[in-house]
mmCIF file of N, CA and C in Angstrom:
data_model
loop_
_atom_site.group_PDB
_atom_site.id
_atom_site.type_symbol
_atom_site.label_atom_id
_atom_site.label_comp_id
_atom_site.label_asym_id
_atom_site.label_seq_id
_atom_site.Cartn_x
_atom_site.Cartn_y
_atom_site.Cartn_z
ATOM 1 N N MET A 1 0.847 -1.193 0.000
ATOM 2 C CA MET A 1 0.000 0.000 0.000
ATOM 3 C C MET A 1 0.884 1.245 0.000
ATOM 4 N N LYS A 2 0.475 2.191 -0.828
ATOM 5 C CA LYS A 2 1.227 3.438 -0.934
ATOM 6 C C LYS A 2 0.379 4.600 -0.424
ATOM 7 N N LEU A 3 1.043 5.730 -0.163
ATOM 8 C CA LEU A 3 0.340 6.885 0.390
ATOM 9 C C LEU A 3 -0.799 7.363 -0.505
ATOM 10 N N HIS A 4 -0.598 7.313 -1.823
ATOM 11 C CA HIS A 4 -1.636 7.811 -2.724
ATOM 12 C C HIS A 4 -2.809 6.836 -2.853
ATOM 13 N N GLU A 5 -2.646 5.627 -2.306
ATOM 14 C CA GLU A 5 -3.740 4.646 -2.351
ATOM 15 C C GLU A 5 -4.626 4.707 -1.105
ATOM 16 N N LEU A 6 -4.199 5.473 -0.111
ATOM 17 C CA LEU A 6 -4.983 5.569 1.126
ATOM 18 C C LEU A 6 -6.220 6.429 0.917
ATOM 19 N N SER A 7 -7.322 6.032 1.523
ATOM 20 C CA SER A 7 -8.523 6.856 1.491
ATOM 21 C C SER A 7 -9.260 6.688 2.813
ATOM 22 N N PRO A 8 -10.006 7.717 3.241
ATOM 23 C CA PRO A 8 -10.709 7.608 4.521
ATOM 24 C C PRO A 8 -11.821 6.569 4.459
ATOM 25 N N ALA A 9 -12.250 6.118 5.625
ATOM 26 C CA ALA A 9 -13.326 5.135 5.709
ATOM 27 C C ALA A 9 -14.592 5.727 5.103
ATOM 28 N N PRO A 10 -15.385 4.917 4.406
ATOM 29 C CA PRO A 10 -16.593 5.464 3.778
ATOM 30 C C PRO A 10 -17.546 6.047 4.811
ATOM 31 N N GLY A 11 -18.028 7.261 4.529
ATOM 32 C CA GLY A 11 -18.967 7.928 5.428
ATOM 33 C C GLY A 11 -18.310 8.764 6.505
ATOM 34 N N SER A 12 -16.977 8.719 6.605
ATOM 35 C CA SER A 12 -16.306 9.456 7.683
ATOM 36 C C SER A 12 -15.998 10.896 7.300
ATOM 37 N N VAL A 13 -15.994 11.197 6.005
ATOM 38 C CA VAL A 13 -15.677 12.550 5.557
ATOM 39 C C VAL A 13 -16.906 13.142 4.876
ATOM 40 N N ARG A 14 -17.339 14.317 5.344
ATOM 41 C CA ARG A 14 -18.492 14.993 4.759
ATOM 42 C C ARG A 14 -18.063 16.335 4.195
ATOM 43 N N ASP A 15 -18.842 16.833 3.234
ATOM 44 C CA ASP A 15 -18.590 18.171 2.714
ATOM 45 C C ASP A 15 -18.964 19.191 3.781
ATOM 46 N N VAL A 16 -18.256 20.322 3.795
ATOM 47 C CA VAL A 16 -18.529 21.385 4.748
ATOM 48 C C VAL A 16 -19.853 22.041 4.371
ATOM 49 N N LYS A 17 -20.705 22.328 5.373
ATOM 50 C CA LYS A 17 -21.971 23.011 5.132
ATOM 51 C C LYS A 17 -21.664 24.490 4.958
ATOM 52 N N ARG A 18 -21.854 25.009 3.737
ATOM 53 C CA ARG A 18 -21.528 26.416 3.455
ATOM 54 C C ARG A 18 -22.768 27.259 3.671
ATOM 55 N N ILE A 19 -22.800 27.910 4.833
ATOM 56 C CA ILE A 19 -23.959 28.682 5.260
ATOM 57 C C ILE A 19 -23.942 30.074 4.627
ATOM 58 N N GLY A 20 -25.113 30.578 4.273
ATOM 59 C CA GLY A 20 -25.224 31.954 3.784
ATOM 60 C C GLY A 20 -24.659 32.138 2.400
ATOM 61 N N ARG A 21 -24.827 31.170 1.534
ATOM 62 C CA ARG A 21 -24.299 31.247 0.165
ATOM 63 C C ARG A 21 -25.415 31.136 -0.880
ATOM 64 N N GLY A 22 -26.617 31.574 -0.508
ATOM 65 C CA GLY A 22 -27.703 31.650 -1.485
ATOM 66 C C GLY A 22 -28.549 30.394 -1.565
ATOM 67 N N HIS A 23 -29.584 30.482 -2.443
ATOM 68 C CA HIS A 23 -30.556 29.392 -2.565
ATOM 69 C C HIS A 23 -29.964 28.144 -3.191
ATOM 70 N N GLY A 24 -29.011 28.290 -4.064
ATOM 71 C CA GLY A 24 -28.413 27.138 -4.742
ATOM 72 C C GLY A 24 -27.640 26.226 -3.807
ATOM 73 N N SER A 25 -27.309 26.714 -2.614
ATOM 74 C CA SER A 25 -26.502 25.923 -1.672
ATOM 75 C C SER A 25 -27.333 24.883 -0.931
ATOM 76 N N GLY A 26 -28.679 25.010 -1.019
ATOM 77 C CA GLY A 26 -29.534 24.109 -0.252
ATOM 78 C C GLY A 26 -29.782 24.624 1.151
ATOM 79 N N GLN A 27 -29.156 25.751 1.494
ATOM 80 C CA GLN A 27 -29.348 26.387 2.798
ATOM 81 C C GLN A 27 -29.806 27.824 2.577
ATOM 82 N N GLY A 28 -30.708 28.004 1.636
ATOM 83 C CA GLY A 28 -31.098 29.352 1.235
ATOM 84 C C GLY A 28 -31.985 30.063 2.245
ATOM 85 N N LYS A 29 -32.321 31.295 1.958
ATOM 86 C CA LYS A 29 -33.178 32.175 2.749
ATOM 87 C C LYS A 29 -32.698 32.347 4.180
ATOM 88 N N THR A 30 -33.085 31.456 5.101
ATOM 89 C CA THR A 30 -32.720 31.644 6.498
ATOM 90 C C THR A 30 -31.382 30.988 6.851
ATOM 91 N N ALA A 31 -30.722 30.385 5.880
ATOM 92 C CA ALA A 31 -29.390 29.772 6.051
ATOM 93 C C ALA A 31 -29.374 28.702 7.143
ATOM 94 N N GLY A 32 -30.455 27.941 7.240
ATOM 95 C CA GLY A 32 -30.487 26.834 8.201
ATOM 96 C C GLY A 32 -30.757 27.254 9.627
ATOM 97 N N LYS A 33 -31.124 28.546 9.832
ATOM 98 C CA LYS A 33 -31.335 29.040 11.193
ATOM 99 C C LYS A 33 -32.808 29.082 11.592
ATOM 100 N N GLY A 34 -33.705 28.719 10.695
ATOM 101 C CA GLY A 34 -35.119 28.780 11.024
ATOM 102 C C GLY A 34 -35.618 30.211 11.018
ATOM 103 N N HIS A 35 -36.795 30.462 11.613
ATOM 104 C CA HIS A 35 -37.390 31.798 11.599
ATOM 105 C C HIS A 35 -37.279 32.457 12.956
ATOM 106 N N LYS A 36 -36.665 33.588 13.009
ATOM 107 C CA LYS A 36 -36.580 34.462 14.185
ATOM 108 C C LYS A 36 -36.065 33.748 15.445
ATOM 109 N N GLY A 37 -36.114 34.444 16.551
ATOM 110 C CA GLY A 37 -35.678 33.870 17.816
ATOM 111 C C GLY A 37 -34.210 34.115 18.088
ATOM 112 N N GLN A 38 -33.816 33.856 19.312
ATOM 113 C CA GLN A 38 -32.454 34.145 19.760
ATOM 114 C C GLN A 38 -31.398 33.425 18.918
ATOM 115 N N LYS A 39 -31.694 32.213 18.526
ATOM 116 C CA LYS A 39 -30.694 31.427 17.792
ATOM 117 C C LYS A 39 -30.573 31.838 16.325
ATOM 118 N N ALA A 40 -31.490 32.670 15.852
ATOM 119 C CA ALA A 40 -31.427 33.127 14.465
ATOM 120 C C ALA A 40 -30.677 34.442 14.340
ATOM 121 N N ARG A 41 -30.413 35.115 15.446
ATOM 122 C CA ARG A 41 -29.819 36.449 15.408
ATOM 123 C C ARG A 41 -28.305 36.389 15.196
ATOM 124 N N ALA A 42 -27.795 37.497 14.676
ATOM 125 C CA ALA A 42 -26.348 37.627 14.503
ATOM 126 C C ALA A 42 -25.696 37.765 15.869
ATOM 127 N N GLY A 43 -24.522 37.201 16.018
ATOM 128 C CA GLY A 43 -23.769 37.332 17.258
ATOM 129 C C GLY A 43 -24.380 36.562 18.414
ATOM 130 N N ARG A 44 -25.290 35.675 18.107
ATOM 131 C CA ARG A 44 -25.940 34.931 19.187
ATOM 132 C C ARG A 44 -24.923 34.050 19.882
ATOM 133 N N GLY A 45 -25.167 33.785 21.113
ATOM 134 C CA GLY A 45 -24.278 32.895 21.844
ATOM 135 C C GLY A 45 -24.687 32.860 23.285
ATOM 136 N N MET A 46 -24.848 31.689 23.800
ATOM 137 C CA MET A 46 -25.189 31.539 25.207
ATOM 138 C C MET A 46 -24.077 30.721 25.830
ATOM 139 N N GLN A 47 -23.765 31.034 27.077
ATOM 140 C CA GLN A 47 -22.700 30.287 27.713
ATOM 141 C C GLN A 47 -23.110 28.825 27.901
ATOM 142 N N ILE A 48 -22.122 27.980 28.016
ATOM 143 C CA ILE A 48 -22.366 26.548 28.210
ATOM 144 C C ILE A 48 -23.170 26.357 29.487
ATOM 145 N N GLY A 49 -24.237 25.583 29.399
ATOM 146 C CA GLY A 49 -25.059 25.313 30.564
ATOM 147 C C GLY A 49 -26.215 26.280 30.722
ATOM 148 N N PHE A 50 -26.335 27.262 29.822
ATOM 149 C CA PHE A 50 -27.431 28.229 29.919
ATOM 150 C C PHE A 50 -28.756 27.542 29.637
ATOM 151 N N GLU A 51 -29.761 27.787 30.493
ATOM 152 C CA GLU A 51 -31.049 27.115 30.360
ATOM 153 C C GLU A 51 -32.190 28.105 30.205
ATOM 154 N N GLY A 52 -31.944 29.179 29.483
ATOM 155 C CA GLY A 52 -33.000 30.125 29.184
ATOM 156 C C GLY A 52 -33.437 30.954 30.373
ATOM 157 N N GLY A 53 -32.593 31.152 31.330
ATOM 158 C CA GLY A 53 -32.932 31.942 32.502
ATOM 159 C C GLY A 53 -33.314 31.083 33.696
ATOM 160 N N GLN A 54 -33.654 29.815 33.439
ATOM 161 C CA GLN A 54 -33.891 28.878 34.554
ATOM 162 C C GLN A 54 -32.558 28.666 35.263
ATOM 163 N N MET A 55 -32.623 28.425 36.561
ATOM 164 C CA MET A 55 -31.389 28.201 37.330
ATOM 165 C C MET A 55 -30.658 26.981 36.744
ATOM 166 N N PRO A 56 -29.427 27.156 36.259
ATOM 167 C CA PRO A 56 -28.725 26.059 35.596
ATOM 168 C C PRO A 56 -28.457 24.878 36.535
ATOM 169 N N LEU A 57 -28.322 23.711 35.936
ATOM 170 C CA LEU A 57 -28.150 22.474 36.699
ATOM 171 C C LEU A 57 -26.960 22.548 37.649
ATOM 172 N N GLN A 58 -25.838 23.088 37.179
ATOM 173 C CA GLN A 58 -24.644 23.125 38.025
ATOM 174 C C GLN A 58 -24.817 24.036 39.237
ATOM 175 N N ARG A 59 -25.838 24.918 39.223
ATOM 176 C CA ARG A 59 -26.129 25.758 40.384
ATOM 177 C C ARG A 59 -27.284 25.207 41.215
ATOM 178 N N ARG A 60 -28.125 24.361 40.601
ATOM 179 C CA ARG A 60 -29.259 23.773 41.329
ATOM 180 C C ARG A 60 -28.818 22.630 42.232
ATOM 181 N N VAL A 61 -27.808 21.892 41.809
ATOM 182 C CA VAL A 61 -27.350 20.718 42.557
ATOM 183 C C VAL A 61 -26.623 21.170 43.816
ATOM 184 N N PRO A 62 -26.973 20.615 44.976
ATOM 185 C CA PRO A 62 -26.311 21.036 46.209
ATOM 186 C C PRO A 62 -24.844 20.606 46.238
ATOM 187 N N LYS A 63 -24.043 21.457 46.802
ATOM 188 C CA LYS A 63 -22.611 21.161 46.929
ATOM 189 C C LYS A 63 -22.321 20.833 48.389
ATOM 190 N N ARG A 64 -21.460 19.847 48.592
ATOM 191 C CA ARG A 64 -21.100 19.492 49.960
ATOM 192 C C ARG A 64 -19.618 19.152 50.041
ATOM 193 N N GLY A 65 -19.028 19.524 51.150
ATOM 194 C CA GLY A 65 -17.663 19.097 51.423
ATOM 195 C C GLY A 65 -16.608 19.879 50.661
ATOM 196 N N PHE A 66 -15.436 19.301 50.631
ATOM 197 C CA PHE A 66 -14.263 19.945 50.067
ATOM 198 C C PHE A 66 -13.420 18.874 49.390
ATOM 199 N N ASN A 67 -12.958 19.157 48.198
ATOM 200 C CA ASN A 67 -12.118 18.208 47.471
ATOM 201 C C ASN A 67 -10.712 18.789 47.352
ATOM 202 N N ASN A 68 -9.792 18.240 48.109
ATOM 203 C CA ASN A 68 -8.417 18.733 48.102
ATOM 204 C C ASN A 68 -7.698 18.199 46.870
ATOM 205 N N ILE A 69 -7.405 19.086 45.924
ATOM 206 C CA ILE A 69 -6.755 18.650 44.683
ATOM 207 C C ILE A 69 -5.265 18.349 44.877
ATOM 208 N N PHE A 70 -4.732 18.713 46.044
ATOM 209 C CA PHE A 70 -3.314 18.463 46.305
ATOM 210 C C PHE A 70 -3.095 17.216 47.163
ATOM 211 N N ALA A 71 -4.165 16.522 47.538
ATOM 212 C CA ALA A 71 -4.047 15.338 48.403
ATOM 213 C C ALA A 71 -3.335 14.216 47.657
ATOM 214 N N THR A 72 -2.531 13.444 48.376
ATOM 215 C CA THR A 72 -1.874 12.290 47.757
ATOM 216 C C THR A 72 -2.861 11.138 47.702
ATOM 217 N N LYS A 73 -2.961 10.533 46.545
ATOM 218 C CA LYS A 73 -3.909 9.436 46.348
ATOM 219 C C LYS A 73 -3.109 8.156 46.148
ATOM 220 N N TYR A 74 -3.362 7.178 47.016
ATOM 221 C CA TYR A 74 -2.632 5.919 46.941
ATOM 222 C C TYR A 74 -3.501 4.816 46.353
ATOM 223 N N ALA A 75 -2.861 3.931 45.602
ATOM 224 C CA ALA A 75 -3.503 2.677 45.210
ATOM 225 C C ALA A 75 -3.266 1.734 46.386
ATOM 226 N N THR A 76 -4.287 1.012 46.829
ATOM 227 C CA THR A 76 -4.130 0.174 48.017
ATOM 228 C C THR A 76 -4.041 -1.301 47.651
ATOM 229 N N VAL A 77 -3.192 -1.998 48.386
ATOM 230 C CA VAL A 77 -3.021 -3.443 48.216
ATOM 231 C C VAL A 77 -3.030 -4.073 49.598
ATOM 232 N N ASN A 78 -3.822 -5.122 49.759
ATOM 233 C CA ASN A 78 -3.833 -5.843 51.029
ATOM 234 C C ASN A 78 -2.695 -6.839 51.068
ATOM 235 N N ILE A 79 -2.242 -7.119 52.274
ATOM 236 C CA ILE A 79 -1.087 -7.977 52.470
ATOM 237 C C ILE A 79 -1.315 -9.403 51.948
ATOM 238 N N ALA A 80 -2.564 -9.868 52.011
ATOM 239 C CA ALA A 80 -2.890 -11.219 51.534
ATOM 240 C C ALA A 80 -2.607 -11.366 50.048
ATOM 241 N N ALA A 81 -2.760 -10.286 49.285
ATOM 242 C CA ALA A 81 -2.534 -10.331 47.836
ATOM 243 C C ALA A 81 -1.059 -10.508 47.491
ATOM 244 N N LEU A 82 -0.172 -10.148 48.419
ATOM 245 C CA LEU A 82 1.274 -10.253 48.163
ATOM 246 C C LEU A 82 1.759 -11.701 48.175
ATOM 247 N N ASN A 83 0.911 -12.634 48.612
ATOM 248 C CA ASN A 83 1.271 -14.051 48.571
ATOM 249 C C ASN A 83 1.378 -14.567 47.139
ATOM 250 N N ALA A 84 0.950 -13.777 46.170
ATOM 251 C CA ALA A 84 1.043 -14.161 44.756
ATOM 252 C C ALA A 84 2.503 -14.189 44.281
ATOM 253 N N PHE A 85 3.383 -13.494 44.989
ATOM 254 C CA PHE A 85 4.798 -13.459 44.604
ATOM 255 C C PHE A 85 5.551 -14.616 45.246
ATOM 256 N N GLU A 86 6.647 -15.041 44.570
ATOM 257 C CA GLU A 86 7.434 -16.151 45.123
ATOM 258 C C GLU A 86 8.260 -15.684 46.314
ATOM 259 N N ASP A 87 8.663 -16.640 47.124
ATOM 260 C CA ASP A 87 9.420 -16.368 48.346
ATOM 261 C C ASP A 87 10.734 -15.661 48.020
ATOM 262 N N GLY A 88 11.044 -14.584 48.758
ATOM 263 C CA GLY A 88 12.304 -13.859 48.573
ATOM 264 C C GLY A 88 12.271 -12.814 47.467
ATOM 265 N N ALA A 89 11.121 -12.575 46.868
ATOM 266 C CA ALA A 89 11.026 -11.616 45.757
ATOM 267 C C ALA A 89 11.049 -10.176 46.260
ATOM 268 N N VAL A 90 11.495 -9.287 45.373
ATOM 269 C CA VAL A 90 11.439 -7.856 45.656
ATOM 270 C C VAL A 90 10.172 -7.327 44.974
ATOM 271 N N VAL A 91 9.259 -6.817 45.791
ATOM 272 C CA VAL A 91 7.953 -6.379 45.277
ATOM 273 C C VAL A 91 7.884 -4.858 45.301
ATOM 274 N N ASN A 92 7.740 -4.259 44.111
ATOM 275 C CA ASN A 92 7.554 -2.810 44.020
ATOM 276 C C ASN A 92 6.270 -2.511 43.268
ATOM 277 N N ALA A 93 6.000 -1.236 43.045
ATOM 278 C CA ALA A 93 4.751 -0.825 42.395
ATOM 279 C C ALA A 93 4.629 -1.418 40.995
ATOM 280 N N GLU A 94 5.735 -1.464 40.275
ATOM 281 C CA GLU A 94 5.740 -2.005 38.916
ATOM 282 C C GLU A 94 5.390 -3.490 38.920
ATOM 283 N N ALA A 95 5.965 -4.233 39.869
ATOM 284 C CA ALA A 95 5.681 -5.669 39.978
ATOM 285 C C ALA A 95 4.216 -5.917 40.334
ATOM 286 N N MET A 96 3.662 -5.067 41.214
ATOM 287 C CA MET A 96 2.250 -5.211 41.596
ATOM 288 C C MET A 96 1.334 -4.929 40.418
ATOM 289 N N LYS A 97 1.724 -3.950 39.604
ATOM 290 C CA LYS A 97 0.923 -3.607 38.427
ATOM 291 C C LYS A 97 0.956 -4.755 37.417
ATOM 292 N N ASN A 98 2.142 -5.320 37.202
ATOM 293 C CA ASN A 98 2.286 -6.444 36.262
ATOM 294 C C ASN A 98 1.537 -7.684 36.733
ATOM 295 N N ALA A 99 1.456 -7.869 38.047
ATOM 296 C CA ALA A 99 0.749 -9.024 38.605
ATOM 297 C C ALA A 99 -0.759 -8.808 38.636
ATOM 298 N N GLY A 100 -1.208 -7.569 38.332
ATOM 299 C CA GLY A 100 -2.637 -7.269 38.303
ATOM 300 C C GLY A 100 -3.229 -6.933 39.658
ATOM 301 N N LEU A 101 -2.379 -6.621 40.631
ATOM 302 C CA LEU A 101 -2.880 -6.275 41.967
ATOM 303 C C LEU A 101 -3.405 -4.838 42.010
ATOM 304 N N VAL A 102 -2.822 -3.968 41.188
ATOM 305 C CA VAL A 102 -3.310 -2.597 41.071
ATOM 306 C C VAL A 102 -3.433 -2.247 39.592
ATOM 307 N N LYS A 103 -4.430 -1.414 39.276
ATOM 308 C CA LYS A 103 -4.586 -0.969 37.886
ATOM 309 C C LYS A 103 -3.726 0.263 37.639
ATOM 310 N N LYS A 104 -3.908 1.277 38.504
ATOM 311 C CA LYS A 104 -3.148 2.519 38.408
ATOM 312 C C LYS A 104 -2.424 2.736 39.720
ATOM 313 N N THR A 105 -1.213 3.267 39.666
ATOM 314 C CA THR A 105 -0.459 3.466 40.899
ATOM 315 C C THR A 105 -0.710 4.835 41.528
ATOM 316 N N PHE A 106 -1.349 5.765 40.805
ATOM 317 C CA PHE A 106 -1.624 7.124 41.290
ATOM 318 C C PHE A 106 -0.346 7.752 41.827
ATOM 319 N N ASP A 107 -0.319 8.179 43.120
ATOM 320 C CA ASP A 107 0.878 8.807 43.693
ATOM 321 C C ASP A 107 1.765 7.775 44.378
ATOM 322 N N GLY A 108 1.415 6.518 44.302
ATOM 323 C CA GLY A 108 2.165 5.445 44.940
ATOM 324 C C GLY A 108 1.229 4.363 45.438
ATOM 325 N N VAL A 109 1.823 3.307 45.997
ATOM 326 C CA VAL A 109 1.032 2.183 46.502
ATOM 327 C C VAL A 109 1.122 2.152 48.018
ATOM 328 N N LYS A 110 -0.017 1.963 48.676
ATOM 329 C CA LYS A 110 -0.046 1.812 50.129
ATOM 330 C C LYS A 110 -0.439 0.370 50.443
ATOM 331 N N VAL A 111 0.327 -0.265 51.321
ATOM 332 C CA VAL A 111 0.064 -1.649 51.705
ATOM 333 C C VAL A 111 -0.741 -1.653 53.003
ATOM 334 N N LEU A 112 -1.875 -2.359 52.975
ATOM 335 C CA LEU A 112 -2.752 -2.466 54.137
ATOM 336 C C LEU A 112 -2.664 -3.878 54.725
ATOM 337 N N ALA A 113 -3.108 -4.030 55.965
ATOM 338 C CA ALA A 113 -2.831 -5.252 56.721
ATOM 339 C C ALA A 113 -3.913 -6.323 56.685
ATOM 340 N N ASN A 114 -4.812 -6.295 55.723
ATOM 341 C CA ASN A 114 -5.882 -7.287 55.683
ATOM 342 C C ASN A 114 -5.354 -8.633 55.177
ATOM 343 N N GLY A 115 -5.494 -9.682 55.968
ATOM 344 C CA GLY A 115 -5.037 -11.016 55.582
ATOM 345 C C GLY A 115 -3.726 -11.404 56.241
ATOM 346 N N LYS A 116 -3.173 -12.548 55.785
ATOM 347 C CA LYS A 116 -1.903 -13.047 56.338
ATOM 348 C C LYS A 116 -0.859 -13.132 55.245
ATOM 349 N N LEU A 117 0.382 -12.856 55.621
ATOM 350 C CA LEU A 117 1.496 -12.979 54.693
ATOM 351 C C LEU A 117 2.288 -14.213 55.082
ATOM 352 N N THR A 118 2.455 -15.124 54.122
ATOM 353 C CA THR A 118 3.139 -16.384 54.425
ATOM 354 C C THR A 118 4.531 -16.453 53.813
ATOM 355 N N LYS A 119 4.909 -15.439 53.050
ATOM 356 C CA LYS A 119 6.202 -15.478 52.363
ATOM 357 C C LYS A 119 7.105 -14.331 52.811
ATOM 358 N N LYS A 120 8.406 -14.572 52.675
ATOM 359 C CA LYS A 120 9.406 -13.576 53.058
ATOM 360 C C LYS A 120 9.660 -12.683 51.839
ATOM 361 N N LEU A 121 9.194 -11.461 51.908
ATOM 362 C CA LEU A 121 9.286 -10.548 50.763
ATOM 363 C C LEU A 121 9.949 -9.229 51.150
ATOM 364 N N THR A 122 10.615 -8.611 50.178
ATOM 365 C CA THR A 122 11.101 -7.249 50.344
ATOM 366 C C THR A 122 10.117 -6.362 49.590
ATOM 367 N N VAL A 123 9.312 -5.624 50.345
ATOM 368 C CA VAL A 123 8.254 -4.812 49.740
ATOM 369 C C VAL A 123 8.689 -3.355 49.704
ATOM 370 N N LYS A 124 8.629 -2.765 48.504
ATOM 371 C CA LYS A 124 8.974 -1.352 48.330
ATOM 372 C C LYS A 124 7.704 -0.616 47.914
ATOM 373 N N ALA A 125 7.185 0.198 48.824
ATOM 374 C CA ALA A 125 5.944 0.935 48.549
ATOM 375 C C ALA A 125 6.053 2.352 49.101
ATOM 376 N N ALA A 126 5.101 3.188 48.731
ATOM 377 C CA ALA A 126 5.109 4.587 49.169
ATOM 378 C C ALA A 126 4.658 4.722 50.617
ATOM 379 N N ALA A 127 3.766 3.829 51.067
ATOM 380 C CA ALA A 127 3.254 3.922 52.440
ATOM 381 C C ALA A 127 2.772 2.560 52.926
ATOM 382 N N TYR A 128 2.750 2.412 54.240
ATOM 383 C CA TYR A 128 2.277 1.189 54.883
ATOM 384 C C TYR A 128 1.407 1.569 56.070
ATOM 385 N N SER A 129 0.449 0.709 56.398
ATOM 386 C CA SER A 129 -0.216 0.874 57.683
ATOM 387 C C SER A 129 0.723 0.244 58.710
ATOM 388 N N GLU A 130 0.609 0.660 59.958
ATOM 389 C CA GLU A 130 1.503 0.137 61.010
ATOM 390 C C GLU A 130 1.401 -1.384 61.104
ATOM 391 N N ALA A 131 0.168 -1.884 61.049
ATOM 392 C CA ALA A 131 -0.045 -3.332 61.169
ATOM 393 C C ALA A 131 0.555 -4.076 59.982
ATOM 394 N N ALA A 132 0.486 -3.493 58.783
ATOM 395 C CA ALA A 132 1.043 -4.138 57.587
ATOM 396 C C ALA A 132 2.559 -4.245 57.696
ATOM 397 N N LYS A 133 3.176 -3.176 58.176
ATOM 398 C CA LYS A 133 4.626 -3.158 58.357
ATOM 399 C C LYS A 133 5.042 -4.261 59.340
ATOM 400 N N ALA A 134 4.292 -4.359 60.430
ATOM 401 C CA ALA A 134 4.587 -5.370 61.446
ATOM 402 C C ALA A 134 4.432 -6.782 60.886
ATOM 403 N N LYS A 135 3.413 -7.018 60.083
ATOM 404 C CA LYS A 135 3.175 -8.357 59.510
ATOM 405 C C LYS A 135 4.255 -8.750 58.516
ATOM 406 N N ILE A 136 4.727 -7.785 57.720
ATOM 407 C CA ILE A 136 5.793 -8.069 56.750
ATOM 408 C C ILE A 136 7.072 -8.448 57.493
ATOM 409 N N GLU A 137 7.402 -7.690 58.548
ATOM 410 C CA GLU A 137 8.615 -7.969 59.303
ATOM 411 C C GLU A 137 8.479 -9.252 60.120
ATOM 412 N N ALA A 138 7.265 -9.567 60.571
ATOM 413 C CA ALA A 138 7.039 -10.812 61.314
ATOM 414 C C ALA A 138 7.223 -12.032 60.410
ATOM 415 N N ALA A 139 6.933 -11.865 59.110
ATOM 416 C CA ALA A 139 7.108 -12.980 58.159
ATOM 417 C C ALA A 139 8.570 -13.094 57.707
ATOM 418 N N GLY A 140 9.425 -12.194 58.203
ATOM 419 C CA GLY A 140 10.865 -12.255 57.867
ATOM 420 C C GLY A 140 11.232 -11.364 56.692
ATOM 421 N N GLY A 141 10.336 -10.532 56.238
ATOM 422 C CA GLY A 141 10.620 -9.679 55.102
ATOM 423 C C GLY A 141 11.004 -8.274 55.520
ATOM 424 N N LYS A 142 11.113 -7.389 54.522
ATOM 425 C CA LYS A 142 11.470 -5.998 54.783
ATOM 426 C C LYS A 142 10.403 -5.094 54.169
ATOM 427 N N ALA A 143 10.067 -4.014 54.876
ATOM 428 C CA ALA A 143 9.126 -3.012 54.362
ATOM 429 C C ALA A 143 9.893 -1.720 54.143
ATOM 430 N N GLU A 144 10.186 -1.421 52.887
ATOM 431 C CA GLU A 144 10.970 -0.220 52.556
ATOM 432 C C GLU A 144 10.043 0.863 51.990
ATOM 433 N N VAL A 145 10.182 2.079 52.509
ATOM 434 C CA VAL A 145 9.411 3.218 52.007
ATOM 435 C C VAL A 145 10.216 3.887 50.903
ATOM 436 N N ILE A 146 9.568 4.087 49.752
ATOM 437 C CA ILE A 146 10.267 4.755 48.637
ATOM 438 C C ILE A 146 9.669 6.124 48.395
#
């Protein structure tokens, strides 16, 4: 296949609608704007979300609380899930992602203490709960903060 043989998928490319170019264009007289009204006028434009003077949805819906955009967001992994790794392995965020324990790492991975750890692992994560740290060390492993 060569560059000159390429063509777009059928139906994906349309001709531009040429507004205000007379009756022969198929958009004659009112140029596709209908008869009168705010939307037919020159320079018309309403801001996004405008509902004709009715209180807009984004102002009608009650707001509650506070969303801190600077907060650190951790992907969480329970200690029981770490048994998927072989004994003596070094487990980091990348290894957890490859094993399917986390989808996205966000600002790092936090290890929580739900379940039992039966293997000796060196775990490298951004944060640990106190109980998780204790369980990793009790199993003979290391909990390193990165």
